[in-house]
Tab-separated table of C-alpha atoms in Angstrom:
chain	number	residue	atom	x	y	z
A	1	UNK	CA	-44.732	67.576	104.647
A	2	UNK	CA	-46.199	69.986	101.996
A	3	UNK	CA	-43.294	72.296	101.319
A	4	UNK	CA	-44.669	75.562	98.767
A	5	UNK	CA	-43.209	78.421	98.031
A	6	UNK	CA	-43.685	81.871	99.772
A	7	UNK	CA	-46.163	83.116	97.610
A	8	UNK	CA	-47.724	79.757	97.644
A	9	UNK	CA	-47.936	80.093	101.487
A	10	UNK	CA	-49.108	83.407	101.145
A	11	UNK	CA	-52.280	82.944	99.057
A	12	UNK	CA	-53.946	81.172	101.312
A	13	UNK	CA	-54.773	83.915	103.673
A	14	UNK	CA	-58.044	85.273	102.236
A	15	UNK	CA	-60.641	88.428	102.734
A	16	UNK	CA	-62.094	88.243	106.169
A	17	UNK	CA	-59.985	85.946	107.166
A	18	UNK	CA	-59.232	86.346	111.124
A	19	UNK	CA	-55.411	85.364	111.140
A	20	UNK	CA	-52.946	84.564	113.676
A	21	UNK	CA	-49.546	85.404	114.411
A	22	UNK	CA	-46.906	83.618	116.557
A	23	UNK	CA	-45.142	86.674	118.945
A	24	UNK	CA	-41.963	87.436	120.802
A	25	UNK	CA	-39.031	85.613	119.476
A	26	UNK	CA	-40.908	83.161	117.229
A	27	UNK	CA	-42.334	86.023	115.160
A	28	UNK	CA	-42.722	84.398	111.706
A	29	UNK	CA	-41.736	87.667	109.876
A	30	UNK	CA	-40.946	86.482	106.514
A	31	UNK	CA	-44.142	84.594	106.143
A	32	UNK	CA	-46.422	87.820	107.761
A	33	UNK	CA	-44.708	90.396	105.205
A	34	UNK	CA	-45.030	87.938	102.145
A	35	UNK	CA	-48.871	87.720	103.072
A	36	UNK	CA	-48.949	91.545	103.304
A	37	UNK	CA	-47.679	92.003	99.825
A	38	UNK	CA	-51.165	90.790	98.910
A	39	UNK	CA	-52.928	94.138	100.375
A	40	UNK	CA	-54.292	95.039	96.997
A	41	UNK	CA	-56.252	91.622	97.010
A	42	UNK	CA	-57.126	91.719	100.589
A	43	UNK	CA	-59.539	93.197	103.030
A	44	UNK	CA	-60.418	93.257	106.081
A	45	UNK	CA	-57.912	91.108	107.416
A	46	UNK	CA	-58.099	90.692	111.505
A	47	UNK	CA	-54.945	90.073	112.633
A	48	UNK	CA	-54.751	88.668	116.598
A	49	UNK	CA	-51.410	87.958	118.649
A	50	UNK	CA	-49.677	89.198	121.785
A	51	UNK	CA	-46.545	90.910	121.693
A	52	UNK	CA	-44.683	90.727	118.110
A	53	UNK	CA	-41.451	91.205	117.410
A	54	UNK	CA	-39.251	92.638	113.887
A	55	UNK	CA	-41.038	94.528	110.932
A	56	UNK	CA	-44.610	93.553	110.603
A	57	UNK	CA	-46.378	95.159	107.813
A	58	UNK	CA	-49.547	95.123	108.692
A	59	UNK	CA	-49.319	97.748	110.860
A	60	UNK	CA	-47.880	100.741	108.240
A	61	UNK	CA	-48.961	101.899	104.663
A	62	UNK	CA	-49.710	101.144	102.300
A	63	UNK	CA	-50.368	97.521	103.971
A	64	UNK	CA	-52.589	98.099	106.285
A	65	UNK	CA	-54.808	98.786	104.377
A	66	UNK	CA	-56.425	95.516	104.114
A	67	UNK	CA	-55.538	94.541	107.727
A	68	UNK	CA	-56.803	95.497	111.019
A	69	UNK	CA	-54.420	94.907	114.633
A	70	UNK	CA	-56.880	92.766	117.200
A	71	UNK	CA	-53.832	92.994	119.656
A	72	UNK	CA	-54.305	91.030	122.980
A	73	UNK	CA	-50.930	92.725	124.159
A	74	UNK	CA	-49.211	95.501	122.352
A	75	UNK	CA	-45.917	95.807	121.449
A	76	UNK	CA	-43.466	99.264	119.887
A	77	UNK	CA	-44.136	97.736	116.348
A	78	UNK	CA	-47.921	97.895	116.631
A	79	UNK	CA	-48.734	100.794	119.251
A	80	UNK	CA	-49.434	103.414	117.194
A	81	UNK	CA	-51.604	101.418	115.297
A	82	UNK	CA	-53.381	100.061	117.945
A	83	UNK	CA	-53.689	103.558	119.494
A	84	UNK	CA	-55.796	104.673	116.223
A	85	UNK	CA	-58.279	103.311	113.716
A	86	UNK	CA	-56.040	100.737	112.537
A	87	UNK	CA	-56.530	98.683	115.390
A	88	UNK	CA	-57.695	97.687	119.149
A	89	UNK	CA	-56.497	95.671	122.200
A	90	UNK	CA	-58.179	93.084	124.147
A	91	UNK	CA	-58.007	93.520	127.755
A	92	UNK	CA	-57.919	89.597	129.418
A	93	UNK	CA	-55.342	87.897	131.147
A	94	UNK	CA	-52.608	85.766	129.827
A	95	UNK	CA	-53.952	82.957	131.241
A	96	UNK	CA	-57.325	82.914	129.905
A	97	UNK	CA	-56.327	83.935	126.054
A	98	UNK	CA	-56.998	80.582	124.963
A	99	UNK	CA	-60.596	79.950	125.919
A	100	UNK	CA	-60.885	82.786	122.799
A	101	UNK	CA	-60.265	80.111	120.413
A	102	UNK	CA	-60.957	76.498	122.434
A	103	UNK	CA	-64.704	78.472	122.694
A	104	UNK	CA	-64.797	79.763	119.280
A	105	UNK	CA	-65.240	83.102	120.722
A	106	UNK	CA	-62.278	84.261	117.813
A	107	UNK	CA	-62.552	81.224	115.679
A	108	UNK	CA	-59.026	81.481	113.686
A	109	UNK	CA	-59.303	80.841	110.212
A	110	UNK	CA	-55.739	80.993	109.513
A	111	UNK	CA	-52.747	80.282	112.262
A	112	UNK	CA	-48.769	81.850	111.206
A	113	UNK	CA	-46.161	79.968	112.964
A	114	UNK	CA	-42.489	79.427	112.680
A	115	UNK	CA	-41.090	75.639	113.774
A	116	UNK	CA	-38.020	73.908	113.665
A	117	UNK	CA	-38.284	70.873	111.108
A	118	UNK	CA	-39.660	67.495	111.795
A	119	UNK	CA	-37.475	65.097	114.057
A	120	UNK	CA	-37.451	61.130	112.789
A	121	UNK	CA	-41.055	60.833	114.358
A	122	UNK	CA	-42.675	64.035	112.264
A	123	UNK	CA	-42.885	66.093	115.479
A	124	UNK	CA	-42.158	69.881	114.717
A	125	UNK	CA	-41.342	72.337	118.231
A	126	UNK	CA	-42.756	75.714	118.781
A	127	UNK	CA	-39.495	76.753	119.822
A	128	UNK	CA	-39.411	79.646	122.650
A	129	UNK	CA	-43.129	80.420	121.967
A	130	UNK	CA	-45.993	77.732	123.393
A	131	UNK	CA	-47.881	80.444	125.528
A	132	UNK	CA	-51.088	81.386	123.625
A	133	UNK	CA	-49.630	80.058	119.936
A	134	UNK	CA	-49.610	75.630	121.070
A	135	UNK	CA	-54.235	76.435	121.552
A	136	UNK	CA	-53.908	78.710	118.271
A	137	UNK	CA	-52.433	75.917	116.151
A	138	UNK	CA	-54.403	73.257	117.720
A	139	UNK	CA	-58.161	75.465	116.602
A	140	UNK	CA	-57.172	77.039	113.302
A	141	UNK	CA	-58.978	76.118	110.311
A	142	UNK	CA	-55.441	76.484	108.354
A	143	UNK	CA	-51.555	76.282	109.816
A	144	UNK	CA	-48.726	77.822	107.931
A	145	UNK	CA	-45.523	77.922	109.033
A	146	UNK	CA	-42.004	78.765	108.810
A	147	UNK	CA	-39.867	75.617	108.957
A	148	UNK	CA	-36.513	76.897	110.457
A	149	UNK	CA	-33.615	74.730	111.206
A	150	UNK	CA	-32.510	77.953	113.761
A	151	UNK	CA	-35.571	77.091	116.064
A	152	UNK	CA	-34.735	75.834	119.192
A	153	UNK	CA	-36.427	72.188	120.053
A	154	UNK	CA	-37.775	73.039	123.519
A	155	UNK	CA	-39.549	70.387	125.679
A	156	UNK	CA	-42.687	70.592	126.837
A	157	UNK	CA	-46.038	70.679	125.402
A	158	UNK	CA	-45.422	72.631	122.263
A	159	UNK	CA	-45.408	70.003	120.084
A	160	UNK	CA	-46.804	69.746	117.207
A	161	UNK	CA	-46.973	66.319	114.558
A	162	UNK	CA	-46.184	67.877	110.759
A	163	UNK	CA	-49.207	66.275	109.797
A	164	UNK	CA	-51.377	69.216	111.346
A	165	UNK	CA	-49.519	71.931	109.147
A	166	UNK	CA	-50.957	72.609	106.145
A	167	UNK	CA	-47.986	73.574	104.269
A	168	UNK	CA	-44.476	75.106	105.152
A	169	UNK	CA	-41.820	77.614	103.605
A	170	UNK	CA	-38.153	76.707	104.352
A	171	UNK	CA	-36.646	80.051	105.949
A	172	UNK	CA	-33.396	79.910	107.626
A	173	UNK	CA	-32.700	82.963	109.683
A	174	UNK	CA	-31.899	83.593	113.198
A	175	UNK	CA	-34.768	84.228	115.847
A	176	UNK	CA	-35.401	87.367	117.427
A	177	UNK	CA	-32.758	88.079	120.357
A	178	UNK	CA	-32.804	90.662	123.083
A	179	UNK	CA	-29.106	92.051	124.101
A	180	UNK	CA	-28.888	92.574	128.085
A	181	UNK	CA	-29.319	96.298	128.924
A	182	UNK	CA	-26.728	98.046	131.272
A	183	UNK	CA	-28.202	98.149	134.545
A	184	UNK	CA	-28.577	101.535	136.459
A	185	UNK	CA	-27.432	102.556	139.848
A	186	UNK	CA	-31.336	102.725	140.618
A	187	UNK	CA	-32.343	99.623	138.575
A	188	UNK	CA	-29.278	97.663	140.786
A	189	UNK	CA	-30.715	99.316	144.878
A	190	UNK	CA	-34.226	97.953	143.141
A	191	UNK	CA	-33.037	94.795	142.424
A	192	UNK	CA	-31.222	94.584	146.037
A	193	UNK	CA	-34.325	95.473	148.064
A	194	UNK	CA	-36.393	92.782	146.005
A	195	UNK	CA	-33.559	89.985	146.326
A	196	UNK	CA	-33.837	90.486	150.352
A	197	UNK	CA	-37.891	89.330	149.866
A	198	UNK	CA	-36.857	86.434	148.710
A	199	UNK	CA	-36.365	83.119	150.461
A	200	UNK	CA	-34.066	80.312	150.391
A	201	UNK	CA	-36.686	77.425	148.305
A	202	UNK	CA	-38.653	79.634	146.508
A	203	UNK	CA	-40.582	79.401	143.365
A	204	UNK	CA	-39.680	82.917	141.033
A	205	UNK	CA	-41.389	84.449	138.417
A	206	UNK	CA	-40.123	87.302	136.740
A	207	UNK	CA	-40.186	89.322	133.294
A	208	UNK	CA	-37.704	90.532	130.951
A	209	UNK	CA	-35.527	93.929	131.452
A	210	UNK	CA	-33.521	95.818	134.151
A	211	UNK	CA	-34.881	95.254	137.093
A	212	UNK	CA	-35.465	91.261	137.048
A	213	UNK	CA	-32.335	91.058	135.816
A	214	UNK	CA	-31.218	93.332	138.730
A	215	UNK	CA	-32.687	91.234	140.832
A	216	UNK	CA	-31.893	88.036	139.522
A	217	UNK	CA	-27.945	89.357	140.075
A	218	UNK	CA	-28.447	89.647	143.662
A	219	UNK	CA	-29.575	85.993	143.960
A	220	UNK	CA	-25.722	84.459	143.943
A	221	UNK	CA	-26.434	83.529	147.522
A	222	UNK	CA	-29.580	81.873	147.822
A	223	UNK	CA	-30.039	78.414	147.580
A	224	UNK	CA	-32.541	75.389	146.210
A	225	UNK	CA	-34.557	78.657	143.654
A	226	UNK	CA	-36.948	77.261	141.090
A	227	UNK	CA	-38.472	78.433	138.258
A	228	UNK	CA	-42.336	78.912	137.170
A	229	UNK	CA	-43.180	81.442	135.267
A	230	UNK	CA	-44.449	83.154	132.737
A	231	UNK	CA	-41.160	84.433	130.463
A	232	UNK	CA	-37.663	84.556	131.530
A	233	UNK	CA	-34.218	85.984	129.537
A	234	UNK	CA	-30.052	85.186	130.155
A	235	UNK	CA	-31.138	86.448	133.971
A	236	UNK	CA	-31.419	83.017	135.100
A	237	UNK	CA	-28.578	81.448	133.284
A	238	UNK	CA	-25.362	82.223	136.049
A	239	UNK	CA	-27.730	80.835	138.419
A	240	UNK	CA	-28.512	77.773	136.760
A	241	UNK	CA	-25.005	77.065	136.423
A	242	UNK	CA	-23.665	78.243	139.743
A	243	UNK	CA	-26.596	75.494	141.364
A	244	UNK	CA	-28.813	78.520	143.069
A	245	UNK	CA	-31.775	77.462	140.461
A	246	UNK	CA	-31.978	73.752	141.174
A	247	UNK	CA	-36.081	74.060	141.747
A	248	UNK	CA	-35.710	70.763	144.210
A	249	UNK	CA	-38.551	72.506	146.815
A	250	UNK	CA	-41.017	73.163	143.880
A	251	UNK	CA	-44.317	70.931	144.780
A	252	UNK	CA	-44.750	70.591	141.199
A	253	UNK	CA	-42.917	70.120	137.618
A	254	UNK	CA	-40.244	69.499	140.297
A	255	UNK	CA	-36.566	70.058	139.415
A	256	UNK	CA	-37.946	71.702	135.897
A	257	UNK	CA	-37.837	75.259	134.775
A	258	UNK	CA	-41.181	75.858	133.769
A	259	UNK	CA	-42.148	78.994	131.214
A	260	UNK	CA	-44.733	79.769	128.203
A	261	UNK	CA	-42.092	81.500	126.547
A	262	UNK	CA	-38.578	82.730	126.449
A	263	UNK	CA	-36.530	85.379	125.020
A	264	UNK	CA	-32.823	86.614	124.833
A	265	UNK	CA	-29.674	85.976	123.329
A	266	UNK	CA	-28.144	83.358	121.445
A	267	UNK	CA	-26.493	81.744	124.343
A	268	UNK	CA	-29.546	81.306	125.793
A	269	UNK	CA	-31.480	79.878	122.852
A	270	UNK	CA	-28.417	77.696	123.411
A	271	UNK	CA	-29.081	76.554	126.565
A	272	UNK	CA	-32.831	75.873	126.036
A	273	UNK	CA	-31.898	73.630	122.615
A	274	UNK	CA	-33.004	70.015	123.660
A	275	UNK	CA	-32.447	70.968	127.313
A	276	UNK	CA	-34.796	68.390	129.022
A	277	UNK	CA	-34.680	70.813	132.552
A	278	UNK	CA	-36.887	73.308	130.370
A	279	UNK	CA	-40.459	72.736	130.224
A	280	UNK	CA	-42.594	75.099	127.914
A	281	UNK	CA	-46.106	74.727	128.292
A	282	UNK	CA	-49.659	76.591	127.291
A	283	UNK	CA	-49.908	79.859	129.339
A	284	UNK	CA	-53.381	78.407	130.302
A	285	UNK	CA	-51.178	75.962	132.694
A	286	UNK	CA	-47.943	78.081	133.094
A	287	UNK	CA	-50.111	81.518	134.490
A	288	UNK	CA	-53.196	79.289	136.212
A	289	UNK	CA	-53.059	80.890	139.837
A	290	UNK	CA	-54.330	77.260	140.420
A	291	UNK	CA	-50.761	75.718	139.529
A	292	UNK	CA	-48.492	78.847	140.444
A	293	UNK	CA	-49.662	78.171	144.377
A	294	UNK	CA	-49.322	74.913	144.431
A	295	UNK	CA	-45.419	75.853	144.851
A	296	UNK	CA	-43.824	76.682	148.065
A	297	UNK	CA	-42.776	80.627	148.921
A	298	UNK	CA	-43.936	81.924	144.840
A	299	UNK	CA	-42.082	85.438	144.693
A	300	UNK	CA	-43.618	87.436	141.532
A	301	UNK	CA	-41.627	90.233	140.469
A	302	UNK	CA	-43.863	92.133	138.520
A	303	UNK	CA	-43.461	96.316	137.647
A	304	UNK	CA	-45.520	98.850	136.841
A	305	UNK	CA	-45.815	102.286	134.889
A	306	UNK	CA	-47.582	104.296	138.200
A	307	UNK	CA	-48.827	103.613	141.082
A	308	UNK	CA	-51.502	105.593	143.010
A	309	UNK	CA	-51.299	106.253	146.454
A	310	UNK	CA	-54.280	103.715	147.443
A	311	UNK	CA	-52.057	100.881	145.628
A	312	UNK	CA	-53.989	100.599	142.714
A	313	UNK	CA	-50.893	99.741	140.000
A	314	UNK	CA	-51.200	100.985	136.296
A	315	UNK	CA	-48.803	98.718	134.024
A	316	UNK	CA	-50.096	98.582	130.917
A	317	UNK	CA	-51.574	102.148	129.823
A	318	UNK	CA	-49.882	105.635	129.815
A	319	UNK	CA	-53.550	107.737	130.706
A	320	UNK	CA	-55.665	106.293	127.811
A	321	UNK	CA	-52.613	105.283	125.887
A	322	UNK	CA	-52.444	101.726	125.226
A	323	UNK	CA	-48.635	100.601	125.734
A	324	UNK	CA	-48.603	97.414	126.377
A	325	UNK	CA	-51.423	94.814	128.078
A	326	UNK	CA	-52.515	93.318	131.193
A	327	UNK	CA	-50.744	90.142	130.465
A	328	UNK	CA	-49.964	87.713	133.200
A	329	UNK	CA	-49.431	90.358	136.238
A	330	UNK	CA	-52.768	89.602	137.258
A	331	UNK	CA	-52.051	85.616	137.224
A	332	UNK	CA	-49.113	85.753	139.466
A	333	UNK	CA	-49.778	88.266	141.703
A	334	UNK	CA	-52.564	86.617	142.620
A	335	UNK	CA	-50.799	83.079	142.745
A	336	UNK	CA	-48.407	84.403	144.385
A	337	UNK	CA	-50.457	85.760	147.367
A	338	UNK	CA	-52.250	82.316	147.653
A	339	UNK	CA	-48.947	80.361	148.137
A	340	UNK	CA	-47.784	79.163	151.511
A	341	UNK	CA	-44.968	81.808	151.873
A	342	UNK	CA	-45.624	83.818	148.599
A	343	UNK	CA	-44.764	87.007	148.121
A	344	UNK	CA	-46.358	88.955	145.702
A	345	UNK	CA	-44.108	92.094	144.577
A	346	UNK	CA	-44.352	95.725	142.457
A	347	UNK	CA	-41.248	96.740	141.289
A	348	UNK	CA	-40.432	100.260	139.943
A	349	UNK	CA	-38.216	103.206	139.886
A	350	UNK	CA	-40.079	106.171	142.338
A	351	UNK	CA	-39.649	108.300	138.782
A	352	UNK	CA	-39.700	108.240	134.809
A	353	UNK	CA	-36.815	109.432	133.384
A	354	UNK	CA	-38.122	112.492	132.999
A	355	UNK	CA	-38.413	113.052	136.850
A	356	UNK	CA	-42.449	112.450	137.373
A	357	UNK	CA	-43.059	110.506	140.238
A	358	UNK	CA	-44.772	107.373	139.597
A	359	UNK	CA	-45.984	107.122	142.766
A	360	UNK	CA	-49.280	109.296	142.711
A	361	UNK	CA	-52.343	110.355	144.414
A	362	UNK	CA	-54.451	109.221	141.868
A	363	UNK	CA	-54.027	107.436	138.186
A	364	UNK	CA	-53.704	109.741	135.250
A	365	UNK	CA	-57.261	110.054	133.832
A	366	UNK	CA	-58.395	107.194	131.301
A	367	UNK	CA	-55.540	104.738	132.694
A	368	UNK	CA	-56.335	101.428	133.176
A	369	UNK	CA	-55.994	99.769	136.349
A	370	UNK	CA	-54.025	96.520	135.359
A	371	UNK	CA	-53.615	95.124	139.496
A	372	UNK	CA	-56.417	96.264	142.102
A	373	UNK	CA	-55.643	97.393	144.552
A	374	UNK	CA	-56.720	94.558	147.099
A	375	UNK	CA	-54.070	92.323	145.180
A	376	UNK	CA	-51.181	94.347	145.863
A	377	UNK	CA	-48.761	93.569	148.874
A	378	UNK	CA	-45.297	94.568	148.741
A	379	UNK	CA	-44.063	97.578	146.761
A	380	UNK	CA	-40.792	97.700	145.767
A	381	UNK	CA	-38.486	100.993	144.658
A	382	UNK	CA	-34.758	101.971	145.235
A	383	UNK	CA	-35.898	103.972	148.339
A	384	UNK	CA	-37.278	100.750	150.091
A	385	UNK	CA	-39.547	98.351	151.078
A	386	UNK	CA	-43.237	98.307	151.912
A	387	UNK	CA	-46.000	95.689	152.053
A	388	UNK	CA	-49.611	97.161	151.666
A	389	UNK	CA	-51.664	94.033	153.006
A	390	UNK	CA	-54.026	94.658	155.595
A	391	UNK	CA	-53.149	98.084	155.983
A	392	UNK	CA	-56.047	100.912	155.472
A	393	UNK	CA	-55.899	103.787	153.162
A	394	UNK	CA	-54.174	106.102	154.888
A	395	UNK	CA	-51.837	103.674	156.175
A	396	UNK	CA	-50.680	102.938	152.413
A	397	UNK	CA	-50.619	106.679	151.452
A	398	UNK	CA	-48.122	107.125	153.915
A	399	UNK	CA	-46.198	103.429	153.140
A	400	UNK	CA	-46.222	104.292	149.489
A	401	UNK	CA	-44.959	108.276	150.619
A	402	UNK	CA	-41.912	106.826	152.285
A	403	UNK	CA	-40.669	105.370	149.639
A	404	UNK	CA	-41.218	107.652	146.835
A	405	UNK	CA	-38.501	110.135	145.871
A	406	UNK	CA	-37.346	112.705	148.174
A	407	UNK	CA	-38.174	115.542	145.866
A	408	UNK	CA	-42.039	114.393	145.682
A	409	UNK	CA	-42.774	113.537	149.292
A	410	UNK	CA	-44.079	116.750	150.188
A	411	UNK	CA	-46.430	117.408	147.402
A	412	UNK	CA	-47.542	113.988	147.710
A	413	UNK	CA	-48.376	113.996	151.428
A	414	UNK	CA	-50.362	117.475	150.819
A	415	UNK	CA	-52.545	115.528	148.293
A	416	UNK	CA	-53.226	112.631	150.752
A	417	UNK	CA	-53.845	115.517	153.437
A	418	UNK	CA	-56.488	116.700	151.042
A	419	UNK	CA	-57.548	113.541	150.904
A	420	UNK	CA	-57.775	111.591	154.121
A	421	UNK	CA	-57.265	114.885	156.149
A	422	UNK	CA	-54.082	113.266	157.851
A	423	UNK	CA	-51.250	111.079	156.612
């Protein structure tokens, strides 16, 4: 093990360099912001990752300088600069991230990780973030890394012998956690209409917030759930312990809970530490549509910032705004709809917080359509239920009517007037 310090660690990021950065919980902050406080030396500096969490100084003066954002999902800490000429976003799926560096389309020159230290065979873990960072590591030219006695050891494929890190810093400082957010009175009638979709024996994948988490508290009475999927939170942890998440009817990784990443609170950093019934794997195996339908009854809860009133589902822009990416959606919707039994699911709120519906009768102009509309079946708000396969346009207009707010309905059955001449 090369130990430096972090300056030494530091230097060896160099002009032009295309450099990348671990994301979510395992964001390697220390390390990222010590290499930023070599902007005067630096230029043009590509820096590539998904979502990031904590300070990164790359994106804000005087550090950015020398950097540019390559973002292949955006997060708050880089929007804005990712939204001007400090930076862009890639628009790919989750799933197929890593064929940027196994093909040397992005060749990395430089990859920034954060690991727990060696066990008695050398072996360092990834922690809670294998998804697109376990194919960085394994194609950079260079590895430096954070060597953090507070990472969780997950099992699983992120794995990675010390002897492939260049050098390491010892940093010991808690992970990135997420505290639960208090669920609505909306968030909890969206959570119940999505827990009566699902089955007794199936396969879940869900995301982070207030409505899987709504969802996942309506679930105390199912039985034999399992788990594949592309992130997951403290949602899942009464039901591991009450028995509902047991994943006995999953055809494969059988028994196992099986994610790219995780994030949360401590507890459940916890719970993942050395927990052989977690398996963290590549998200080129976690969000294949190949392996999610191999799984009895998949049920993807996925959301969505609007929706128009053909079912074409916006989820990662705000009009031309890039907010956050196309991510895995895509992946499991589409798994999902190829599983014996899968359900496929959109679940939102029928308006922002400021009282827009986001059920509309046509995307705001420039936004990007992250699900088509031939992937989408059921649509999910606190007003009901509807599933949009094999029904025709005007058939969804008025499915996706009858379950938008009560104050919209009107307006929004004049537009489909306009546009179909009935609803």
């Amino acid at each position: 093990m090369k130990l430096v310090s972090l300056e030494q660690a530091a230097s060896v990021v160099k002009s032009g360099d295309r450099v990348f950065v671990q994301g979510a919980a395992m964001t390697p902050n220390t390390l990222i912001n010590a290499i930023c406080e070599n902007y005067r030396e630096l230029s043009n500096v590509e820096i590539i990752s998904i979502h990031t969490d904590g300070p990164v100084n790359f994106a804000i003066p005087p550090y950015n300088k020398a950097f540019k954002i390559n973002s292949c999902f955006v997060g708050s800490n880089v929007r804005k600069a990712v939204n001007t000429n400090q930076g862009d976003y890639i628009p790919i799926f989750l799933s197929e991230i890593h064929q940027l560096f196994r093909r040397k389309l992005l060749p990395l020159d430089v990859a920034v990780v954060q690991v727990s230290p060696p066990d008695k065979h050398g072996y360092c873990s990834l922690g809670v973030s294998v998804d697109i960072t376990l194919p960085a590591v394994q194609h950079a030219k260079k590895v430096i890394a954070q060597l953090n006695p507070l990472v969780p050891r997950t099992h699983g494929d992120g794995i990675i012998h010390m002897s492939h890190i260049d050098s390491f810093v010892e940093i010991s400082e808690p992970i990135h956690s997420y505290p639960e957010g208090k669920i609505s009175e909306v968030e909890h009638s969206i959570g119940k209409n999505v827990a009566g979709l699902i089955e007794d024996g199936a396969t879940l994948q869900m995301g982070i917030g207030n409505i899987p988490n709504a969802v996942l508290k309506n679930l105390g009475n199912h039985r034999r759930l399992g788990v594949h999927t592309e992130m997951f939170s403290d949602g899942i942890l009464p039901l591991v312990k009450s028995g509902v998440i047991t994943g006995e009817n999953k055809a494969i990784d059988a028994y196992k809970i099986v994610s790219c990443f995780a994030a949360g609170s401590q507890k459940l950093y916890d719970f993942i530490d050395e927990n052989p019934q977690l398996s963290f794997k590549d998200a080129s195996y976690t969000n294949d549509t190949a392996n999610i339908r191999k799984n009895p009854k998949v049920t993807a809860i996925n959301s969505a910032i609007e929706i128009d009133l053909t079912g074409q589902v916006c989820a990662d822009t705000i009009g031309s705004y890039q907010y956050s990416g196309v991510g895995g959606q895509m992946d499991f919707i589409r798994g999902a709809s190829l599983s014996e039994g899968g359900k496929p699911i959109i679940a939102l709120s029928s308006v922002t917080n400021k009282g827009i519906s986001k059920i509309s009768p046509f995307l705001k102009n420039g936004a990007g359509v992250t699900t088509t509309r031939a992937h989408v079946h059921h649509v999910v708000t606190e007003y009901g239920v509807v599933n949009l396969f094999g029904k025709n346009l005007q058939q969804r207009a008025k499915a996706l009517i009858s379950i938008s707010h009560p104050d919209h309905r009107e307006s929004l059955e004049r537009a489909a007037f306009d546009r179909f001449g009935r609803v």
